[in-house]
Short mmCIF file of C-alpha atoms and ligand atoms in Angstrom, two decimals:
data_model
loop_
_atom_site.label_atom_id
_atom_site.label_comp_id
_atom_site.label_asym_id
_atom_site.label_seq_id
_atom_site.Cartn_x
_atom_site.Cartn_y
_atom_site.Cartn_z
CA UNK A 1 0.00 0.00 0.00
CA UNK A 2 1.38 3.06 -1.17
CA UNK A 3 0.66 6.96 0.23
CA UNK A 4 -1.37 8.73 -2.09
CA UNK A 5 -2.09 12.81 -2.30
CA UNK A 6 -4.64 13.71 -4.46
CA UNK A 7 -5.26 17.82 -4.63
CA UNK A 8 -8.41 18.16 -5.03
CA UNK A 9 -11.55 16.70 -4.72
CA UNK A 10 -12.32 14.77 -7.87
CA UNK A 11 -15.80 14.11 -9.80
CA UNK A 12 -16.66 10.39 -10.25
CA UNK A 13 -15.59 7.59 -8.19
CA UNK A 14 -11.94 6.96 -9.51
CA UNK A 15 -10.12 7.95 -6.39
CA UNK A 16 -12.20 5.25 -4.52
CA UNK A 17 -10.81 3.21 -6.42
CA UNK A 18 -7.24 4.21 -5.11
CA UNK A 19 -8.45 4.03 -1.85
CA UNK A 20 -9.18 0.58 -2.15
CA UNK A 21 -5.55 -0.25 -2.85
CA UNK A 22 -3.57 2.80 -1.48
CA UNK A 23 -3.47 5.00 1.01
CA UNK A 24 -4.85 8.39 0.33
CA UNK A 25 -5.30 11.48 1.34
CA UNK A 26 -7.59 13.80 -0.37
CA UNK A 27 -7.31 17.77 0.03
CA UNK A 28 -10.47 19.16 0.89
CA UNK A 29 -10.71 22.64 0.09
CA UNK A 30 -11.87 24.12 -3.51
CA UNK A 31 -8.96 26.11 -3.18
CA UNK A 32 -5.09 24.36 -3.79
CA UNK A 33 -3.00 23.27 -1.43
CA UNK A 34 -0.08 25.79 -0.58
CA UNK A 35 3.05 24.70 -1.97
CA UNK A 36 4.41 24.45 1.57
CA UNK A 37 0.95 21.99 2.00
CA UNK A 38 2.16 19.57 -0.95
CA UNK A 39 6.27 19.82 -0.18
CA UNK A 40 5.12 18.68 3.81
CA UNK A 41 3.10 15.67 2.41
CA UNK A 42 6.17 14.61 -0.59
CA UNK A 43 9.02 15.22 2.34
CA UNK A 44 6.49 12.98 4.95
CA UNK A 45 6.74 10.85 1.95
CA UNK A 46 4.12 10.67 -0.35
CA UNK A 47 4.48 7.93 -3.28
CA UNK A 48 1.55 8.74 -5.67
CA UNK A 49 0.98 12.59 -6.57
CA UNK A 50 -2.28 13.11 -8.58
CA UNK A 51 -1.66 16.97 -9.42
CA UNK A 52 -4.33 19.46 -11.08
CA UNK A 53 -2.74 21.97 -13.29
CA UNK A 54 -3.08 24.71 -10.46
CA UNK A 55 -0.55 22.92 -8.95
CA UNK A 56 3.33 24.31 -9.55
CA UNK A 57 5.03 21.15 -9.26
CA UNK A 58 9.05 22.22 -9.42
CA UNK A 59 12.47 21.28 -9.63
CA UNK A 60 12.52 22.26 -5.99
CA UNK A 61 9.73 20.56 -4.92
CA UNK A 62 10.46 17.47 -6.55
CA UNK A 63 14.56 16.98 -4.94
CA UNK A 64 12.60 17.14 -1.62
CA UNK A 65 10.05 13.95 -2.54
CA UNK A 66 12.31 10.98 -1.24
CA UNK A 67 10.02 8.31 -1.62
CA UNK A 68 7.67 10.02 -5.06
CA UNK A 69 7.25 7.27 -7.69
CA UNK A 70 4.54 8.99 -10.19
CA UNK A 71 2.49 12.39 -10.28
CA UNK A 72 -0.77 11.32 -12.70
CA UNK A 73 -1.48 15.26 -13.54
CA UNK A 74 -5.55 15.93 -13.99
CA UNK A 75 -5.31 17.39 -17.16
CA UNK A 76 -4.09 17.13 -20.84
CA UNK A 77 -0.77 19.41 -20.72
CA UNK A 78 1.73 18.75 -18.50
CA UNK A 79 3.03 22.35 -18.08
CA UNK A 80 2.59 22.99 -14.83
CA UNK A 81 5.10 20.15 -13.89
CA UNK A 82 8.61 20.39 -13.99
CA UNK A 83 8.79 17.42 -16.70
CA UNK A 84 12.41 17.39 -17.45
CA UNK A 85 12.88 17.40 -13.42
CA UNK A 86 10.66 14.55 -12.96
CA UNK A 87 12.38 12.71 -15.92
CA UNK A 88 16.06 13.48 -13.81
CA UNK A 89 14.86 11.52 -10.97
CA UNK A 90 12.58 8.66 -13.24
CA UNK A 91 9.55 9.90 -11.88
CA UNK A 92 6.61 9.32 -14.60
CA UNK A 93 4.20 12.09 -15.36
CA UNK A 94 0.98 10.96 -16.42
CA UNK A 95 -1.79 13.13 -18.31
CA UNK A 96 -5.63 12.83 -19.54
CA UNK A 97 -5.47 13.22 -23.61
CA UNK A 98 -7.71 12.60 -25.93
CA UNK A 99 -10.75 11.84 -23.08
CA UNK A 100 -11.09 15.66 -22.87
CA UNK A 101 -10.86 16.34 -26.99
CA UNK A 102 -14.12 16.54 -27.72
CA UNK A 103 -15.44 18.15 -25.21
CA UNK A 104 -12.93 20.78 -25.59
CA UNK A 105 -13.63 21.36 -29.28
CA UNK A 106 -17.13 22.12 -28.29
CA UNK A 107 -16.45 24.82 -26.08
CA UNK A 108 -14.52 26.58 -28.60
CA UNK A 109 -17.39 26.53 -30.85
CA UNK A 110 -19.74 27.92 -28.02
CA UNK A 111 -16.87 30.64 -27.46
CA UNK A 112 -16.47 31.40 -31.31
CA UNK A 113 -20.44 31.44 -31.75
CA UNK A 114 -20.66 33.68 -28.99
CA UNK A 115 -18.63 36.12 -29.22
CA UNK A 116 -19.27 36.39 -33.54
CA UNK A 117 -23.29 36.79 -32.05
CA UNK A 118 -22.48 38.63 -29.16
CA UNK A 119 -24.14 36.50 -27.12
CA UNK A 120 -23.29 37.69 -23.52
CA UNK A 121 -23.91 41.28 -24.50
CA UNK A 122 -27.69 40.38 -25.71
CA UNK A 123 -28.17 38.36 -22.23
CA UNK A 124 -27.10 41.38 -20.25
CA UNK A 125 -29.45 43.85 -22.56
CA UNK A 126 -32.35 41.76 -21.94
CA UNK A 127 -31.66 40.97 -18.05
CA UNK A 128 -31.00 44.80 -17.37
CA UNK A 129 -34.35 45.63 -19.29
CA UNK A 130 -32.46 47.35 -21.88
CA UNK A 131 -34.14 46.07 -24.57
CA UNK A 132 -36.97 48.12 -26.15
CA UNK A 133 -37.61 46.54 -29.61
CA UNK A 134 -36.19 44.80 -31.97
CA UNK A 135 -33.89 46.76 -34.25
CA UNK A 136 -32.31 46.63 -37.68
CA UNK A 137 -29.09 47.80 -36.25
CA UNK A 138 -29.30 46.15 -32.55
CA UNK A 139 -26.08 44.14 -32.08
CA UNK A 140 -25.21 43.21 -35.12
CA UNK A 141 -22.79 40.70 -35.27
CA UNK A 142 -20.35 38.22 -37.68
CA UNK A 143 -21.23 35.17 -40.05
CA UNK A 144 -19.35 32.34 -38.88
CA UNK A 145 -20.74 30.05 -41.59
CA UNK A 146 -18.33 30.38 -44.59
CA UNK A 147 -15.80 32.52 -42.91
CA UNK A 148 -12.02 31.51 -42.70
CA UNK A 149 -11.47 29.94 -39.78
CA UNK A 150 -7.31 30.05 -38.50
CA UNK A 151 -6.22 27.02 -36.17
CA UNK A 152 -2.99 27.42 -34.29
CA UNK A 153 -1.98 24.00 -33.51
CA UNK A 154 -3.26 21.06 -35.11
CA UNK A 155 -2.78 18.16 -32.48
CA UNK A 156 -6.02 16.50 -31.39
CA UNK A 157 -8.22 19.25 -30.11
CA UNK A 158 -7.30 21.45 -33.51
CA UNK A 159 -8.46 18.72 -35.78
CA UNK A 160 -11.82 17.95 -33.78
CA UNK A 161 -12.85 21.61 -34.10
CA UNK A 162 -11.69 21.63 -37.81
CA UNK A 163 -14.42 18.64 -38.29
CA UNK A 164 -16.94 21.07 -36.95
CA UNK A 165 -15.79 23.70 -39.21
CA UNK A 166 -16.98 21.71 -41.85
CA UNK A 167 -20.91 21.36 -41.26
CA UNK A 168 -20.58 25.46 -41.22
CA UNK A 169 -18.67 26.08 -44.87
CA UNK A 170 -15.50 27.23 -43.55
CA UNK A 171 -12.35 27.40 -44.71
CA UNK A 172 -9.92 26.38 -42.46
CA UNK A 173 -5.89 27.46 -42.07
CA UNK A 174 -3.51 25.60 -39.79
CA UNK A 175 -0.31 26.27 -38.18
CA UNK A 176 1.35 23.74 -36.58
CA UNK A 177 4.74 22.27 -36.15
CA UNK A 178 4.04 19.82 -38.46
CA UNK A 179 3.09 22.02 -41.50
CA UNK A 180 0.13 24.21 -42.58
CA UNK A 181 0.26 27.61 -43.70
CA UNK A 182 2.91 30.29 -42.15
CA UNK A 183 1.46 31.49 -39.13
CA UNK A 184 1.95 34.95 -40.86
CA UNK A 185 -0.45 34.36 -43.54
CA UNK A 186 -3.19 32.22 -41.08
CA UNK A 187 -3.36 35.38 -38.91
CA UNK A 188 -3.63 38.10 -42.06
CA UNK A 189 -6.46 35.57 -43.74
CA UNK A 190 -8.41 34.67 -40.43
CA UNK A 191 -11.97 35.90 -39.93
CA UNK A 192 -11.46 33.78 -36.51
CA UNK A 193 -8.10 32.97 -34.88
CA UNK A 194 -8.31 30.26 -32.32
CA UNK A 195 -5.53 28.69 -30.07
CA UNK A 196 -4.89 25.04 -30.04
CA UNK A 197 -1.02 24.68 -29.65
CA UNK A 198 0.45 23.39 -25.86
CA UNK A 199 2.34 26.04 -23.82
CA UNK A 200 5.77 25.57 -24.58
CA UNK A 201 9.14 28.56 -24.04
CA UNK A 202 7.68 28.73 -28.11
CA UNK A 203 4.79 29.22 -27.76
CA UNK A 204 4.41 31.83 -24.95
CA UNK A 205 3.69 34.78 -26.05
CA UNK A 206 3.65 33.56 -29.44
CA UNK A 207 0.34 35.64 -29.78
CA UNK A 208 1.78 39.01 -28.38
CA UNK A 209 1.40 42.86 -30.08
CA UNK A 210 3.19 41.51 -33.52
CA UNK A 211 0.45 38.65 -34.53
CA UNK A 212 -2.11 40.76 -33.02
CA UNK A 213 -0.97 43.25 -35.65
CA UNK A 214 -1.32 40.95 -37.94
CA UNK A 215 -4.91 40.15 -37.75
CA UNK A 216 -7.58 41.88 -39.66
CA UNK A 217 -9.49 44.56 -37.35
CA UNK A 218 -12.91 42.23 -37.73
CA UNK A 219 -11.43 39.22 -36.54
CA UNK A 220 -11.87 37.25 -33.26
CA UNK A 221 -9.40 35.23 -31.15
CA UNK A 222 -10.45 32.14 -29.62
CA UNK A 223 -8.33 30.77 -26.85
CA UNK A 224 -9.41 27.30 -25.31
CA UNK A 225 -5.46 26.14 -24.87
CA UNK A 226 -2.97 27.59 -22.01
CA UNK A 227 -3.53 31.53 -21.00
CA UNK A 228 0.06 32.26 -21.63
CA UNK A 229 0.39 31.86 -25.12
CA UNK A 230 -1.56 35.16 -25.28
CA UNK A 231 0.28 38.45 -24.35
CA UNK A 232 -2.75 39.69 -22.13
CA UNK A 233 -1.42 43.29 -21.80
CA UNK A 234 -1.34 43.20 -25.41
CA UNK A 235 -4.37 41.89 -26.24
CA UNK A 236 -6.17 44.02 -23.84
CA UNK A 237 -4.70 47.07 -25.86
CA UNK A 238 -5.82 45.28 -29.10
CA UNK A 239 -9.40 45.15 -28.13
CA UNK A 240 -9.45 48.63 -26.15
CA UNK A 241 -8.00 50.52 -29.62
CA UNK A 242 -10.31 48.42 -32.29
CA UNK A 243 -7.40 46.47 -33.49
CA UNK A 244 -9.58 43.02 -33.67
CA UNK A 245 -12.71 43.10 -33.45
CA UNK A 246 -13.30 40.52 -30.43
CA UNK A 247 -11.62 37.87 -28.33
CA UNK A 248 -13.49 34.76 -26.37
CA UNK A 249 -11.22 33.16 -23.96
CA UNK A 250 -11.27 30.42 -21.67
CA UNK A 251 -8.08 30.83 -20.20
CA UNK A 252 -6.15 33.84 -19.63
CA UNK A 253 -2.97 34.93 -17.94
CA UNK A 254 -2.76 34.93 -14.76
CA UNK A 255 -5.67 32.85 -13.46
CA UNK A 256 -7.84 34.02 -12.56
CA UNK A 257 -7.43 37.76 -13.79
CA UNK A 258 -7.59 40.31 -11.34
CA UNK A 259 -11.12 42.01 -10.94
CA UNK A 260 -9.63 45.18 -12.21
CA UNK A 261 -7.13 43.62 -14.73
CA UNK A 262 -7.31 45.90 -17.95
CA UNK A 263 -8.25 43.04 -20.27
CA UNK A 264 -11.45 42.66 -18.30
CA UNK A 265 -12.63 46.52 -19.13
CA UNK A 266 -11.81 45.60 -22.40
CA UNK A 267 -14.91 45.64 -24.81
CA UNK A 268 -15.71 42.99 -27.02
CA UNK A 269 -13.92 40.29 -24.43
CA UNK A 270 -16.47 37.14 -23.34
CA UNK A 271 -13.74 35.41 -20.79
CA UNK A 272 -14.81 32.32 -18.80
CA UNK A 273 -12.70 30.64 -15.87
CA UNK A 274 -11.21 27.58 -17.85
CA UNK A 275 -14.02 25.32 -18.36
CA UNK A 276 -12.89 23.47 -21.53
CA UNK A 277 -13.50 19.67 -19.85
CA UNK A 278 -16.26 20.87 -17.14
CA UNK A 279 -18.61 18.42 -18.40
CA UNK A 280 -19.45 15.78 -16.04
CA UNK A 281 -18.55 12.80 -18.18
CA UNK A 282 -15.35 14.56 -19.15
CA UNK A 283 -14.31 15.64 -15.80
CA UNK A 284 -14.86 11.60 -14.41
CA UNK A 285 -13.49 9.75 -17.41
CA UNK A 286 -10.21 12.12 -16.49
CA UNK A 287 -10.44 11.52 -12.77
CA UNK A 288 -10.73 7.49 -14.11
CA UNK A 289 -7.08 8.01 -16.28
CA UNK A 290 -5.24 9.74 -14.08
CA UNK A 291 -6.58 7.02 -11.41
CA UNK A 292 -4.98 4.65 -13.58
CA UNK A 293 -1.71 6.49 -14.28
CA UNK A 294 -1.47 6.40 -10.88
CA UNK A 295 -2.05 2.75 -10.18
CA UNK A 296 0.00 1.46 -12.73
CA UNK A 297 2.75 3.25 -11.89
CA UNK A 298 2.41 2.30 -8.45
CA UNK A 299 2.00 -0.85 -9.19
CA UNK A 300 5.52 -1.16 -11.25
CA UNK A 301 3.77 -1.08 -14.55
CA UNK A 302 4.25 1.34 -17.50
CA UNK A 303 1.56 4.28 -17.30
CA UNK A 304 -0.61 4.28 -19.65
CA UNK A 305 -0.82 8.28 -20.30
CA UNK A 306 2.56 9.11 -19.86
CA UNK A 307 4.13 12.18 -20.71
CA UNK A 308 8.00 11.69 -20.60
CA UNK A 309 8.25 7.92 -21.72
CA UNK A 310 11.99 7.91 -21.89
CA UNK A 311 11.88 7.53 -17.45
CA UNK A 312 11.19 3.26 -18.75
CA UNK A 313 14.61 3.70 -21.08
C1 DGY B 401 -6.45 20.42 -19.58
O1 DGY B 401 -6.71 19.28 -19.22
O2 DGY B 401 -5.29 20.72 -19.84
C2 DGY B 401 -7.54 21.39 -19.73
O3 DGY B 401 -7.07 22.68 -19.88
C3 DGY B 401 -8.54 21.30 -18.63
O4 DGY B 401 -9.70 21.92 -19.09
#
């Protein structure tokens, strides 16, 4: 029996199913644990991490886990941990692909339909009792259907909202690392930008004041991947001077933004707090993955969802 920290209380009944082989210990708060909560638990010898990717798991941290076999991290990336680290010292690092793709993909439809229909602004109008009658000119929005539609990153969660693109008529650009368009050209051609690339040292920032530039003054930006990839300072000037025309994000940088960040007085911004998997079948079927990251690994076998497969040799 192995001890077991999970950081968060997770949907679904996966981490009774740890509990039924390891020991565990389950923070209870919504909020994380302090990083002085999580190095107590990995110096008092915790074997099994399951992280959430709130959770800054270092270099540091990790030289002071003696006895830490695996971290199973609750989410797709793996950015948040210190994978090279873990790697060092043959710890695996498990994540939750593909289960969330879908799921994913349909959020950054709702955000791109949205925010081309200005969707939050005609809820507010009609909660306030702002709206009088129906007008030829009242919030007038974009087409989506048969617009150009620019996908930076074309890994999993790129190509399941490129399907979707097609029951609308788009055209569709990609940038990725393995080919496509120059990411010059996607962002000059875009009626819609949206963000689909991990965060990576290049890829942060990689949307800063020159691709913002870059994009036509009626475009939106889309961002369902990691907040940092965007320049927020700059994107929050963008919006405030009319240089696009709107951006819908579901994560931004930091998280969450201060209530009087800049960005959020921007106009044309729909933001919501990082909800691309919050469905409940999503959310379980990752708690069930990283559950069994975690049990292989204790267990001596290969995890299934690993992110730095070299640790087996
Ligand atoms: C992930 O798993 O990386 C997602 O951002 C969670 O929604």
């Amino acid at each position: 029996m192995a001890r077991c920290f999970v950081t968060r209380t997770l949907p679904g009944d996966a981490v009774e199913r740890l509990a039924r082989e390891h020991d565990v210990e389950v923070w209870p708060d919504t909020m994380p644990p302090s990083r002085d909560e999580i190095a107590r638990r990995l110096e008092d010898g915790v074997e099994g991490l399951l992280t959430l990717l709130t959770d800054a798991i270092d270099g540091d941290l990790l030289s002071r886990a003696p006895a830490l076999r695996s971290i199973a991290n609750y989410a797709v990336g793996s950015d948040n941990v210190d994978v090279d680290a873990a790697t060092a010292r043959g710890v695996p690092v498990g994540t939750t692909p593909d289960v969330l793709t879908e799921t994913t993909a349909d959020l950054t439809w709702a955000l791109m339909l949205a925010a081309a229909r200005r969707l939050a602004e005609g809820d507010a109008v009609v909660r306030s009792g702002g709206w009088r009658t129906w007008e030829p000119n009242g919030l007038l929005g974009r087409d989506v259907h048969g617009a150009t539609l620019g996908l930076v990153g074309v890994g999993r969660i790129g190509g399941a909202v490129a399907r979707r693109a097609e029951g609308f008529g788009m055209e569709v650009l990609r940038h990725g690392r393995s080919g496509g368009v120059a990411l010059d050209e996607l962002l000059e051609r875009s009626d819609f930008v949206s963000l689909h690339c991990p965060l990576t040292e290049e890829t942060r920032g990689l949307v800063g004041e020159r691709a913002l530039g870059r994009m036509r003054p009626t475009a939106v930006l889309v961002n369902t991947s990691r907040g940092p990839i965007v320049d927020t300072d700059a994107l929050a000037g963008a919006l405030h001077d009319g240089r696009i025309a709107a951006a819908a994000l579901d994560v931004t940088d930091p998280e969450p933004l201060p209530a009087d960040h800049p960005l959020l007085a921007a106009p044309n911004l729909l933001v919501v707090p990082h909800v691309g998997s919050a469905t409940h079948a999503t959310r379980a079927a990752m708690a069930d993955m990283a559950v069994d990251n975690l049990l292989a690994a204790l267990a001596g076998k290969r995890m299934p969802y690993c992110a730095n497969p070299e640790v087996y040799g």
